[in-house]
Every structure is written in C-alpha cells, then in structure tokens.
CSV table of C-alpha atoms in Angstrom, one decimal:
chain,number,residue,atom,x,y,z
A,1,UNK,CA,24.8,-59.6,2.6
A,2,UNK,CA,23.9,-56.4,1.1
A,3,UNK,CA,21.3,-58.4,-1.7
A,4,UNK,CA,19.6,-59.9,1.7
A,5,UNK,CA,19.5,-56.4,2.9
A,6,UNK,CA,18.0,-54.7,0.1
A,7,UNK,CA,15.2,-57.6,-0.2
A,8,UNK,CA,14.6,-57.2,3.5
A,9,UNK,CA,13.9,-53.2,2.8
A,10,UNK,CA,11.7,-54.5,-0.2
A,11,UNK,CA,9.6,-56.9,1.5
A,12,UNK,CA,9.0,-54.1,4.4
A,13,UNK,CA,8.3,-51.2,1.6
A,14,UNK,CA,5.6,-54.2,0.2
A,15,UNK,CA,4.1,-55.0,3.5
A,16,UNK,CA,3.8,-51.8,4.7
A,17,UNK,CA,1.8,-50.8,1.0
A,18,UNK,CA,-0.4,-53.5,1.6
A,19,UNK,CA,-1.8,-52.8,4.8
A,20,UNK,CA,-2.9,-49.3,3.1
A,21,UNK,CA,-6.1,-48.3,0.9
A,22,UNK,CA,-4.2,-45.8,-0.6
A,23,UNK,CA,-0.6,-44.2,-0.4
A,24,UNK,CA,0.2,-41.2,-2.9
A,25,UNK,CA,3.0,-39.3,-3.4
A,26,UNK,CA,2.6,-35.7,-4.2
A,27,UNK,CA,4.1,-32.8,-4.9
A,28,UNK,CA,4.2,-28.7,-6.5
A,29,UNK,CA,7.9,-27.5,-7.6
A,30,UNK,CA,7.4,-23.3,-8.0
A,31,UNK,CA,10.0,-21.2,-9.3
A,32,UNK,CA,10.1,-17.3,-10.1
A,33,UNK,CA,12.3,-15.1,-11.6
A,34,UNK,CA,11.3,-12.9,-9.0
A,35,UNK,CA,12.2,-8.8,-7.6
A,36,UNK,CA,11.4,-6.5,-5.0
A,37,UNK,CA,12.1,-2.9,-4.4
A,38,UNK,CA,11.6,-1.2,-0.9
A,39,UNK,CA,11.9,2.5,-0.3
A,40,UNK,CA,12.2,4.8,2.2
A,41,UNK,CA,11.8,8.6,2.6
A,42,UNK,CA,13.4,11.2,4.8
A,43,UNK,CA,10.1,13.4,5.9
A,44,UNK,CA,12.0,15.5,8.0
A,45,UNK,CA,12.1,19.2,7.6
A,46,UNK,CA,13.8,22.4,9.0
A,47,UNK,CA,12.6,23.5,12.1
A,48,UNK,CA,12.7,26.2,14.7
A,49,UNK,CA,15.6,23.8,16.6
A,50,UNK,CA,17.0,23.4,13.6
A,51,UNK,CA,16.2,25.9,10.9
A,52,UNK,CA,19.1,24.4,8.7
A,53,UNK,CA,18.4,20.7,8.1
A,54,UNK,CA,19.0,19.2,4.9
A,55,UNK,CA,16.9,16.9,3.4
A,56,UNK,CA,18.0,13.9,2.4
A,57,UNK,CA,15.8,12.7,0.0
A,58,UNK,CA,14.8,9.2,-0.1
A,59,UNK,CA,17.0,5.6,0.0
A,60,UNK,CA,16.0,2.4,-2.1
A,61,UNK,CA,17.2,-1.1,-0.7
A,62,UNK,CA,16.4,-3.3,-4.1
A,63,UNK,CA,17.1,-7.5,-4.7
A,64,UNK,CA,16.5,-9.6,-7.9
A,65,UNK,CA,16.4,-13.4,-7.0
A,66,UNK,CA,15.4,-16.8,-8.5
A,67,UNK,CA,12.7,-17.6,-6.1
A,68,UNK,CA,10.2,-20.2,-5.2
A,69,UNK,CA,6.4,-20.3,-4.2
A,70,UNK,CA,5.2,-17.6,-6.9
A,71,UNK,CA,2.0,-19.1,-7.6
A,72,UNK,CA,1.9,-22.1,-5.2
A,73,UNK,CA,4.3,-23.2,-2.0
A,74,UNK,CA,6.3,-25.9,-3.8
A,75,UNK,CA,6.1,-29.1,-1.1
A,76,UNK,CA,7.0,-32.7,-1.3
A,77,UNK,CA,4.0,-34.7,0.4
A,78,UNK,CA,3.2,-38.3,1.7
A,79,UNK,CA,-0.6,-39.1,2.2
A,80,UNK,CA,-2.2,-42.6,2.7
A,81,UNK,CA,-5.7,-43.8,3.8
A,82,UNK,CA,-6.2,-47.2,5.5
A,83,UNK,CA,-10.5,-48.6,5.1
A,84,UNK,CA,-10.7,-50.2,8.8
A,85,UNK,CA,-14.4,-51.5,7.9
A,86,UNK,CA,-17.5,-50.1,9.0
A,87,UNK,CA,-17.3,-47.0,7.8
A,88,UNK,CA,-14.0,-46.1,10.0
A,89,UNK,CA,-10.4,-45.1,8.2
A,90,UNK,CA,-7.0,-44.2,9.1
A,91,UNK,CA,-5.1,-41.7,7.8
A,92,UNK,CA,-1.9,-39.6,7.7
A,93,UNK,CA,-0.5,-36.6,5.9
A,94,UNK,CA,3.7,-35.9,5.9
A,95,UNK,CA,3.9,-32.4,3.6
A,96,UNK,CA,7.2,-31.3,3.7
A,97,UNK,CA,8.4,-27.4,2.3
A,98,UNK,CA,10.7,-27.3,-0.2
A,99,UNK,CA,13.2,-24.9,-1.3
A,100,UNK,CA,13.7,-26.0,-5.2
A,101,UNK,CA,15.4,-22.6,-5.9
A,102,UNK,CA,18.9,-23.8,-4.1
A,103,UNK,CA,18.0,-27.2,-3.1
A,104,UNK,CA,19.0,-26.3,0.9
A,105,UNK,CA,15.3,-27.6,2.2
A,106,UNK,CA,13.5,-31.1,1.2
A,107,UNK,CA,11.9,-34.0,3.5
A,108,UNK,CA,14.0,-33.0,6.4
A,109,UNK,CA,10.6,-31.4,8.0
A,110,UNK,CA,7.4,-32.1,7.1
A,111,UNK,CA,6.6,-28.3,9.0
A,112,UNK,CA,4.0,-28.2,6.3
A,113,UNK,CA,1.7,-30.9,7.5
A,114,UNK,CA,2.5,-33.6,9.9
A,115,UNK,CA,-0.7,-35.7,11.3
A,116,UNK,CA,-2.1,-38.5,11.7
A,117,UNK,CA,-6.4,-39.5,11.7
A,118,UNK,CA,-9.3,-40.9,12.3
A,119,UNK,CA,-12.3,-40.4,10.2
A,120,UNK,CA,-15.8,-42.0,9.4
A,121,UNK,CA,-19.1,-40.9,10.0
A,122,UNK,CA,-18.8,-39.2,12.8
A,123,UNK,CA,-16.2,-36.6,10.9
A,124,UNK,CA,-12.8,-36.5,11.5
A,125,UNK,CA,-10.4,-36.5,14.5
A,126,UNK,CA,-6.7,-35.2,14.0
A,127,UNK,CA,-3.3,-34.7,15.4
A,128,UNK,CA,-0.6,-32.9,14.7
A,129,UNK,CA,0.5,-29.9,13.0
A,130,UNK,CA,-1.8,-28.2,10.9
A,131,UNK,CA,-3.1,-24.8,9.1
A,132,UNK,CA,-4.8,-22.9,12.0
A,133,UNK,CA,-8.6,-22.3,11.4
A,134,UNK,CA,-8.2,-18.6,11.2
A,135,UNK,CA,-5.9,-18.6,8.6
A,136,UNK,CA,-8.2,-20.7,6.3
A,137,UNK,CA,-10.3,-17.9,5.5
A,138,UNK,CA,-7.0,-15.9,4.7
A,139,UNK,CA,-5.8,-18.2,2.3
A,140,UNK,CA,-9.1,-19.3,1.1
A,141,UNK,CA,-10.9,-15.7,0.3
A,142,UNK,CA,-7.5,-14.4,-1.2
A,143,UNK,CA,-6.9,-14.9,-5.3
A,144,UNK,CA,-3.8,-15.2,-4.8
A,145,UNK,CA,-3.4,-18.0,-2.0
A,146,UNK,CA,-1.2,-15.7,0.4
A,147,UNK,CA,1.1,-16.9,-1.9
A,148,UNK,CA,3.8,-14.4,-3.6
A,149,UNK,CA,4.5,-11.0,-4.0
A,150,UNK,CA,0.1,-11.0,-4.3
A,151,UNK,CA,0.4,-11.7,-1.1
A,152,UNK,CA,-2.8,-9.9,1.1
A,153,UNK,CA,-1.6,-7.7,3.6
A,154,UNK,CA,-4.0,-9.4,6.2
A,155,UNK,CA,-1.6,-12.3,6.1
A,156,UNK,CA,1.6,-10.6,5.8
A,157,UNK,CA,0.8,-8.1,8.8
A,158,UNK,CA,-0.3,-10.6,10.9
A,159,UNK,CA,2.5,-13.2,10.5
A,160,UNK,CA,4.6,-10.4,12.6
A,161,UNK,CA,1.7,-9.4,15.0
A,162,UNK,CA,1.4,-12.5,16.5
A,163,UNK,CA,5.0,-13.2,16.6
A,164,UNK,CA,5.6,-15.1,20.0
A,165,UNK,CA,7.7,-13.2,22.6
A,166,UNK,CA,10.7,-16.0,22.4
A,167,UNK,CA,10.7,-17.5,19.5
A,168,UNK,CA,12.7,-20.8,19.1
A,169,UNK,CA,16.4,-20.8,18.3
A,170,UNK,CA,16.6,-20.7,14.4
A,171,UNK,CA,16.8,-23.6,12.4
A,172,UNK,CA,18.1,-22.3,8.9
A,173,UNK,CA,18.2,-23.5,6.6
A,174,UNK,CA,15.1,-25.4,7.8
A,175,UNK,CA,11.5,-24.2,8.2
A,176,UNK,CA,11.5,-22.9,11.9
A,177,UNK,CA,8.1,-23.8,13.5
A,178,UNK,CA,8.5,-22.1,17.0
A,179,UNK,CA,7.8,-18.7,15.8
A,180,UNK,CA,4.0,-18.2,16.0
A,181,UNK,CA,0.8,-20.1,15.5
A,182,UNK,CA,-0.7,-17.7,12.5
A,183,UNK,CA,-0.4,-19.9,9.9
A,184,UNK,CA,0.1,-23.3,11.4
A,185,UNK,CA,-0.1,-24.5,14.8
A,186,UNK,CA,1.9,-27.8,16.4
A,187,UNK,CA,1.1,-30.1,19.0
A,188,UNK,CA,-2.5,-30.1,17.9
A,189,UNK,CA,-6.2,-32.3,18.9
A,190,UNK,CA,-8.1,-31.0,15.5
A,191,UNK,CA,-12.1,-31.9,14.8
A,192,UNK,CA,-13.5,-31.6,11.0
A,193,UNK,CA,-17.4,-32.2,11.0
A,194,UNK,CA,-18.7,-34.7,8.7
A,195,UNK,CA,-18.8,-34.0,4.9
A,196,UNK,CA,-22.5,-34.7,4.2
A,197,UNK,CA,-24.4,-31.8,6.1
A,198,UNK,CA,-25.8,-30.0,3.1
A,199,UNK,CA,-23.1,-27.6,2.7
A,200,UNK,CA,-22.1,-26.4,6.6
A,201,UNK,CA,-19.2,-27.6,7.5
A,202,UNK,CA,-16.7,-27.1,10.4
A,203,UNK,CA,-13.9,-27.6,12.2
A,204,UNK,CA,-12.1,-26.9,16.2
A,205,UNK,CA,-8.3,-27.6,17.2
A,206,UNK,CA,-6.6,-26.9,20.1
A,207,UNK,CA,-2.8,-26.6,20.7
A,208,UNK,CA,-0.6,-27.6,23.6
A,209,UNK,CA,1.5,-25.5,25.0
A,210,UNK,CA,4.1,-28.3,26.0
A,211,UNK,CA,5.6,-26.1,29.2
A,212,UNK,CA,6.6,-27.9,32.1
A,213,UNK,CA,4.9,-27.2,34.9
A,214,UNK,CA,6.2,-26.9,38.6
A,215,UNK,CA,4.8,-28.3,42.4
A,216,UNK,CA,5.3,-26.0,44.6
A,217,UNK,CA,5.0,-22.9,42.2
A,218,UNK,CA,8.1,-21.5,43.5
A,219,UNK,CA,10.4,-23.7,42.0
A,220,UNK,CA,9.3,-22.6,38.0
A,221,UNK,CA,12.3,-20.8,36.7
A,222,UNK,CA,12.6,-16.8,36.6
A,223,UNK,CA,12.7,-16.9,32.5
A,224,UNK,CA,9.8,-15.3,30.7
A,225,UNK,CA,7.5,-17.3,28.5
A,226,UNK,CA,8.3,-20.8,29.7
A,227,UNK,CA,4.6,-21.5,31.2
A,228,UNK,CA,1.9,-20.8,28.9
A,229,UNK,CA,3.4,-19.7,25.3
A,230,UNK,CA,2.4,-22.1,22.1
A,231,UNK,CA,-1.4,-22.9,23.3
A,232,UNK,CA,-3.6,-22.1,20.8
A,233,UNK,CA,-7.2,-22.5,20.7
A,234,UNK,CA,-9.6,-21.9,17.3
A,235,UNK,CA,-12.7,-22.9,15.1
A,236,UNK,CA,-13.8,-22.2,12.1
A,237,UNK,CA,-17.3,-22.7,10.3
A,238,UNK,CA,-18.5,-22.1,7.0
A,239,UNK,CA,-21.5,-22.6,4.4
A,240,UNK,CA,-20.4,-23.9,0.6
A,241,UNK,CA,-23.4,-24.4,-1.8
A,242,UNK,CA,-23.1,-23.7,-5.3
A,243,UNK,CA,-21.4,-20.2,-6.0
A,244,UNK,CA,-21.2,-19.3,-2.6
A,245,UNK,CA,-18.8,-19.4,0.4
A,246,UNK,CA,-19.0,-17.7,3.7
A,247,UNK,CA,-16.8,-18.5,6.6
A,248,UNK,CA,-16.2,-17.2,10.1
A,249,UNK,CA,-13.0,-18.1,12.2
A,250,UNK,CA,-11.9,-17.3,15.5
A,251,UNK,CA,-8.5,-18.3,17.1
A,252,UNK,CA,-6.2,-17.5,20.5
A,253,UNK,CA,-2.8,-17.8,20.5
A,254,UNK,CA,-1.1,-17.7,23.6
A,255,UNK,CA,2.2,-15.6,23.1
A,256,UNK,CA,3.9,-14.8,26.0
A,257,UNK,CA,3.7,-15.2,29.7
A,258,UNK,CA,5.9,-14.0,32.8
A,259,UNK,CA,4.7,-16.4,35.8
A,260,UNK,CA,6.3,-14.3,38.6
A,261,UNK,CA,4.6,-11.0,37.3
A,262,UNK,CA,1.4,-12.5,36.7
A,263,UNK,CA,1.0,-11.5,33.1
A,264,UNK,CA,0.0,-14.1,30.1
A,265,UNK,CA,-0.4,-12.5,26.4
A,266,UNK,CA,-2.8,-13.1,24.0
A,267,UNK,CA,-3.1,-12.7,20.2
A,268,UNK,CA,-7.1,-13.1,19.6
A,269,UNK,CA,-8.2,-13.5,15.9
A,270,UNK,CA,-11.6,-13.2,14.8
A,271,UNK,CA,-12.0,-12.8,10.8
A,272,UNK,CA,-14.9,-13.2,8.4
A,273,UNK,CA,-14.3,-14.4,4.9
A,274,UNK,CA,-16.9,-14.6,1.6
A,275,UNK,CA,-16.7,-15.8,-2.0
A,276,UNK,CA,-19.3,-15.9,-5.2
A,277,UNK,CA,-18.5,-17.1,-8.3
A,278,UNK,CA,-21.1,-15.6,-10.7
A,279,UNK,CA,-19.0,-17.4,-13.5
A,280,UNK,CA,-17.8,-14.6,-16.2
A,281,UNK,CA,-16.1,-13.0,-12.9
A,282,UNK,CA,-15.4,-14.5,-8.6
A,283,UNK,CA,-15.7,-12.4,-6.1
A,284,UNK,CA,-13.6,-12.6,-2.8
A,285,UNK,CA,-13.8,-10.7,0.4
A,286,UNK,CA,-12.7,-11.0,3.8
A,287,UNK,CA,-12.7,-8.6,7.2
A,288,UNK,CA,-10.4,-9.3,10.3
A,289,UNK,CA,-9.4,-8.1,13.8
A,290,UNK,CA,-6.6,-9.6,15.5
A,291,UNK,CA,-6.0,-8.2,19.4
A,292,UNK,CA,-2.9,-8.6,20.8
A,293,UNK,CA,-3.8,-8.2,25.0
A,294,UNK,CA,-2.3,-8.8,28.1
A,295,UNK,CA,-3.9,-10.1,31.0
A,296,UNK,CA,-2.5,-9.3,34.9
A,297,UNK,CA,-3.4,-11.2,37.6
A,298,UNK,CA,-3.4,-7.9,39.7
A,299,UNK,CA,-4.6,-4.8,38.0
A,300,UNK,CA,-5.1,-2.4,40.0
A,301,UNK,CA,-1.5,-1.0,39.4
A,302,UNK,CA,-2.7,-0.5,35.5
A,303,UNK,CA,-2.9,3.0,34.5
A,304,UNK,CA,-3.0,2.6,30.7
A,305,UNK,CA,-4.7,0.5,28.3
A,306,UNK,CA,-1.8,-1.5,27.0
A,307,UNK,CA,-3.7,-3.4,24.4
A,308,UNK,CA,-3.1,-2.9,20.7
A,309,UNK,CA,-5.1,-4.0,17.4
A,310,UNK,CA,-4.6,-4.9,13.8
A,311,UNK,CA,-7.7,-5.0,11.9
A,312,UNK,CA,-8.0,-4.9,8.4
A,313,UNK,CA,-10.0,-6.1,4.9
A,314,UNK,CA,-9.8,-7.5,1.7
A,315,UNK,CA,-11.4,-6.8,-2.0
A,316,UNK,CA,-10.8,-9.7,-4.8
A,317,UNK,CA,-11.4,-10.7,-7.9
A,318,UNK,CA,-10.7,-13.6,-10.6
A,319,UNK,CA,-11.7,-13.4,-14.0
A,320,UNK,CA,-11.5,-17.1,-16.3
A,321,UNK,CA,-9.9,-16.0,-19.8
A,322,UNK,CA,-9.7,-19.2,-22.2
A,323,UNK,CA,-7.0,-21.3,-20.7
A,324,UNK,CA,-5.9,-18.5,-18.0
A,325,UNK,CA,-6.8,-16.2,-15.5
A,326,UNK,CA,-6.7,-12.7,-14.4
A,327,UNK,CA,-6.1,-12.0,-10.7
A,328,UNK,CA,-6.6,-9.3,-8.8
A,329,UNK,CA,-6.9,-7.9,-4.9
A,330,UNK,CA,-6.9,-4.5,-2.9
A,331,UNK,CA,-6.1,-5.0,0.9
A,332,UNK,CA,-6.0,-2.7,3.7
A,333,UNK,CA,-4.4,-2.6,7.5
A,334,UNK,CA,-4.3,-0.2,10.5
A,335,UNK,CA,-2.9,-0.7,13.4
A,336,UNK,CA,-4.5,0.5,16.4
A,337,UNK,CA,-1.0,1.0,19.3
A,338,UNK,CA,-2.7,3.2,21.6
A,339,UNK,CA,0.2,5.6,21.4
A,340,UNK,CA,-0.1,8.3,24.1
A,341,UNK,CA,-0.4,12.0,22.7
A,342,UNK,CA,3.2,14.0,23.8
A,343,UNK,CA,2.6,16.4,27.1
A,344,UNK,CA,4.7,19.2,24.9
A,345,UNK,CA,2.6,21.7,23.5
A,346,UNK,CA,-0.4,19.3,24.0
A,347,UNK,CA,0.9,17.8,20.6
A,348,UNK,CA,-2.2,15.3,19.4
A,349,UNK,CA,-1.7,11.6,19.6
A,350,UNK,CA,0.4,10.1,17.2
A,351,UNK,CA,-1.0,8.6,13.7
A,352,UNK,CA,-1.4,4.8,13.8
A,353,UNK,CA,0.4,3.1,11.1
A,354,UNK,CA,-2.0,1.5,8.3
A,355,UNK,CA,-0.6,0.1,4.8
A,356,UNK,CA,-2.7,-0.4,1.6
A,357,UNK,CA,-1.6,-2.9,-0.9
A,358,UNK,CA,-2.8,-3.3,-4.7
A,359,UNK,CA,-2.0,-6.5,-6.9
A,360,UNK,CA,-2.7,-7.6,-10.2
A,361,UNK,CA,-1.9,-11.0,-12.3
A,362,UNK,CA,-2.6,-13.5,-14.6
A,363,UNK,CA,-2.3,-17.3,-14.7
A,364,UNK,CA,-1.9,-19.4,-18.0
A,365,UNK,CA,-2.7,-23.0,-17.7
A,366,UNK,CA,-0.2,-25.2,-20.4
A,367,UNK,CA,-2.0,-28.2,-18.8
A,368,UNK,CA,-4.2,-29.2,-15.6
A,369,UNK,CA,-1.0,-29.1,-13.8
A,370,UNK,CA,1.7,-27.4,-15.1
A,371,UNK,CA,0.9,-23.2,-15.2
A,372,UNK,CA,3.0,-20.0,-16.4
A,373,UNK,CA,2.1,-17.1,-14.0
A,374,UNK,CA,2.8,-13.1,-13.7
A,375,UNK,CA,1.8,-11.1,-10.6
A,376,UNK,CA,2.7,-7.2,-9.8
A,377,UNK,CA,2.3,-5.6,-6.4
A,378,UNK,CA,2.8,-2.5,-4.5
A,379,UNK,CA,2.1,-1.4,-1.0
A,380,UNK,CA,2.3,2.2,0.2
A,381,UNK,CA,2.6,2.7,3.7
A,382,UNK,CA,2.1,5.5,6.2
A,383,UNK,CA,3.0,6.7,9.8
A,384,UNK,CA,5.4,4.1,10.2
A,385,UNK,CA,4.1,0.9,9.0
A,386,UNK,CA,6.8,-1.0,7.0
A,387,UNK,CA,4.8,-4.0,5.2
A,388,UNK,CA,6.6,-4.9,1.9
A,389,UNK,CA,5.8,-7.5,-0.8
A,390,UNK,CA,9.0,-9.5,0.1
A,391,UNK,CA,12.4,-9.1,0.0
A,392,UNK,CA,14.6,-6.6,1.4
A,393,UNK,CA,13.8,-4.6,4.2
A,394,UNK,CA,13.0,-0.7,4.3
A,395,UNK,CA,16.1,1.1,5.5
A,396,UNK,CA,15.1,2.7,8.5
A,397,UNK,CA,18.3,4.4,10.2
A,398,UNK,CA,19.2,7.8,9.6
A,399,UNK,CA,15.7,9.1,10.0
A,400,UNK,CA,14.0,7.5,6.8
A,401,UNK,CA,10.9,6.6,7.0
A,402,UNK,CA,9.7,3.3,5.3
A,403,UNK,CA,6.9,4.3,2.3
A,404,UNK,CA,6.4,2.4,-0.4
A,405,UNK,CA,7.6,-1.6,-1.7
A,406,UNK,CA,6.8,-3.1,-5.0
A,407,UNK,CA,7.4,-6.6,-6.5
A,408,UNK,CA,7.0,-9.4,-9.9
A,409,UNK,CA,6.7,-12.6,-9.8
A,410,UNK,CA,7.3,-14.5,-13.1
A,411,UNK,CA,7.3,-18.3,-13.0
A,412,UNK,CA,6.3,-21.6,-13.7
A,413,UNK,CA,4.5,-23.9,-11.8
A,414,UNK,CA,4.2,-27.9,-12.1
A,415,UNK,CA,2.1,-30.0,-9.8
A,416,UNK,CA,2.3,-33.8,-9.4
C-alpha cells in the first residue's frame, strides 16, 4: 500500500513538472555573527524647581547574536513559468523567509512573495503579495539592500511610521504580514509594463482592504479600523539605460479608520530614487516624504492641523575592488509632529526629532554565489528620535533620552 502510495505522489510530482516551461528552486541562507549597542543619555539638569538634581549619566542596553540576513534576506523560493503559445505565459512565485540562525521559520509562509501571473506582450498582470512600488526605490537606490545593520534609515523609520493602527494578532515565530503595507502589501491586482520600451519601464498595484462591509450602515460594529484599513494603492516608473537609473514612486496606504467618527488615516509615500555607475565608483541617491493624514468627514470642529511628516534622503556609494566591494551610505530623517509650543512662559515649539545614520562595508566574492561580508553602522539621534541599527531597544524610563546605536555585521552568504 505504501509503494502504490509513493508512486501515486511520483507520477503527480511528474505530471505536474510536465505541464511547466520551467520550475526552479531557489534559495540565499545568510548568517552573521552580528552586535548592536543602543545608548541613552539623561540630559536633565538642575533647575530652579529643583536646584539639586543629580545627573545620572547615561545607560547602554547591548546584545551579541548569531543573526541572519547580513548581506541578503536568506529565503527559500519556488518559481515556475508555463509558455501558453502565442506569446502568452503563466507564472507563479512562492518565496518563503527563512530564519537559518535557529531554524524556527521555513516554508510555513511564503510572506516573502506569494503570486500568481499572466505575462506576454502586453506586460504583465499579477496577484498576490508583493514588494510595494515605493519601497523599490528604497531597496534599489540603497548599497546595502535595506538589508542589515547598513540598513538606510528611510527604510527603518518608515517601517514604524506607517504602522497600521491594529495590527494583526502576532504570529511568532512566523513572519506576521498584518502589520503595515511598507515593504510588502497582500491581497494585491499588480501591472508591470512590457520589457521592450527602450529603457522606461513601470508598474501600478492596488490592495484590498478585505473589510466586510454592512447594509444599513448602522449595523458595522463600534471597533476601530475594521472598514477601510489594509488598501493600498501605488505606482512606480523609472528610466534604465546604460549607467543610469532614475525612479519615481508614489504609494497610499490606508492605516486606520473609525466609521462612526468619520475619520480614515492615510500614510501617503512619494520618494524619488537615482543611480550612475561611472564604473571605477556607483553612485546612489534617493529623497522621500511620507505623510501620515487624517481625513474627517466633518471638519469644522478641527482646530489643529493633526497631520505629521517623515521626510528624509539618502547619499551612496559602491566601489568594485578585485573580487570585492566597498559599500558605503549617509542617510538622514526628520520628523515633522506639529508639536504645539507650551502656553508657559511662551516656551518655543518643541524640536522635531531627526536621526542621521553613517555606514560603511565591504563585500568579498569567494565565488558568483557564495560572499564573505563586513558592515559597521551608527545612528545618532536627537530630540527624541530613537532609530537604532537593530537589536535592543534604547532604554527610555527614568528620564533617559535615546542618542546614539551602533552595529557589525560579519557573515557569510551562499545563494542557490
């Protein structure tokens, strides 16, 4: 019974192989001995309420880890292309994350990539979950591949920023993908424009929201962000010719709603990325705003502007040395929170946070797919911003103020 079994399975696997073009499996395992250091300061002082405060200096919260996804996001991947004739083909893509370091995540979600398309001359149609168009040029413009302690502080800022205002139960140890729609976005109708239009190229996607709607409006449920949270809405397009790359991407995320007040939040993206590889050196660049605004059915009870804004750049650089390379970026953010000033004293409006982030590294290629890899980072923040490279939190209670985080990454990376 069980040989008839297993030749059953067999003939399936065959037939199923058969009807496909191509099926490949694919892969990067990443792993880093890897550390990260996050310190905060106490910038308190004596004053005229209390001329005898004491200092206290400054508190360091510290780790030192075997991580993964130094130098590329290690993933376990399914992709196969069906020719239907005619210039028509059928496609799908099952990426899954993988956590190689302790083994606790594999192909139990393909959160990475999940769709399934149709492509021929007339471009490409696809479904599912995929990278958002707005965080192309993030990943793309960045020598690092907002991957790492490297990591551009566009990216890391506005994973948080756009953070939806009930995010999905957690699914530890698994990849939870109800969070935001920064990186990726679910549930999604995608277009890619064809490949052969002398160097433009494009692409639109929009996301459902997947809330269940109710007839007569009275009867939708008193719980916030159950009608309009998840939609996203993007596009992205670009010239590539030669040396140079230039892309401009603009996204909407829909991040919270309250149907009975009348209110629906926004996260609205727009960013502008570049690249120019004059051989001996590539340059990278990139400039983004992301607004996080509320609409109100009825504002004439608004007194204040409620809106608030992240916007910030990127600087960076990639130098080819033999079989390696030498990686570096600058990045910048400020927050804009349109803090009102304190009535006391007419005391000036509070400073808006901002954070500025330097990295350096270098790649050695053993082969065209295994790589050995160092990268150094450290991000000094001020006026309350609390980016870090990774790791451990700033310690924040007892009046310390977060100020500075630094990391290393030093791994090994094999593709296949």
């Amino acid at each position: 019974m069980k040989k008839s079994l297993v030749a059953l399975a067999a003939l399936a696997v065959a037939g199923v192989a058969s009807a496909q073009s191509s099926v490949t499996l694919f892969g990067v395992v990443d792993a880093s001995i890897s550390g990260y250091s996050s310190t905060s300061r106490d910038l308190n002082g004596a004053t005229f309420l209390n001329p005898f405060y004491l200092n206290k200096g400054s508190v360091k919260a510290s780790r030192r880890e075997l991580a993964n996804s130094g130098y590329n996001s290690s993933r376990l991947g399914f992709r196969g292309t069906e020719d239907l004739g005619g210039g028509l083909a059928a496609s799908f893509w099952l990426e899954a994350p993988i956590t190689n370091d302790n083994g606790q995540e594999g192909v139990a979600t393909f959160a990475r990539r999940s769709t399934v398309s149709l492509s021929g001359g007339f471009g490409e149609i696809r479904l599912g979950r995929d990278y958002t168009p707005t965080f192309w040029n993030d990943t793309v413009f960045d020598p690092f591949g907002t991957n790492g302690v490297g990591t551009n502080l566009i990216s890391t800022a506005n994973g948080s920023f756009g953070a939806f205002g009930t995010p999905a139960a957690s699914t530890a140890p698994f990849t939870n993908v109800g969070n935001n729609n920064y990186v990726r976005a679910s549930n999604t109708i995608g277009y890619f424009l064809p490949p052969n239009l002398g160097g433009f190229y494009g692409q639109v996607m929009y996301g459902f929201a997947e809330k269940t709607k109710y007839s007569p409006g009275l009867a939708t449920p008193d719980v916030n962000n159950t009608q309009r949270q998840g939609r996203y809405v993007g596009g992205r397009f670009g010239y590539a010719n030669g040396p140079l790359d230039v892309a401009l991407a603009y996204g909407s995320s829909t991040v919270g709603d309250d149907y009975y007040f009348g209110e629906t939040t926004k996260v609205n993206t727009l960013n502008l990325g570049a690249s120019y590889d004059f051989g001996p050196v590539k340059l990278f660049g990139e400039i983004s705003q992301a607004k996080r605004k509320t609409d109100y059915e009825d504002q004439s009870f608004l007194l204040t502007n409620t809106d608030t804004k992240l916007k910030g750049y990127l600087l960076g650089v990639t130098v080819p040395v033999g079989a390696g390379l030498i990686r570096a970026s600058y990045s910048s953010v400020k927050y804009n929170l349109n803090q009102a000033g304190s009535t006391f004293f007419f005391e000036p409006r509070p400073a808006d946070p901002k954070a500025n982030k330097l990295a350096i590294g270098y790649v050695h290629n053993l082969s065209k797919r295994t790589a050995l890899y160092a990268t150094v980072a450290r991000v000094s923040n001020k006026n309350g911003a609390s980016l870090t490279v990774g790791g451990p939190a700033f310690v924040t209670s007892g009046g310390f103020t977060p100020k500075t985080s630094t990391g290393y990454d030093f791994g090994i990376r094999h593709a296949f």
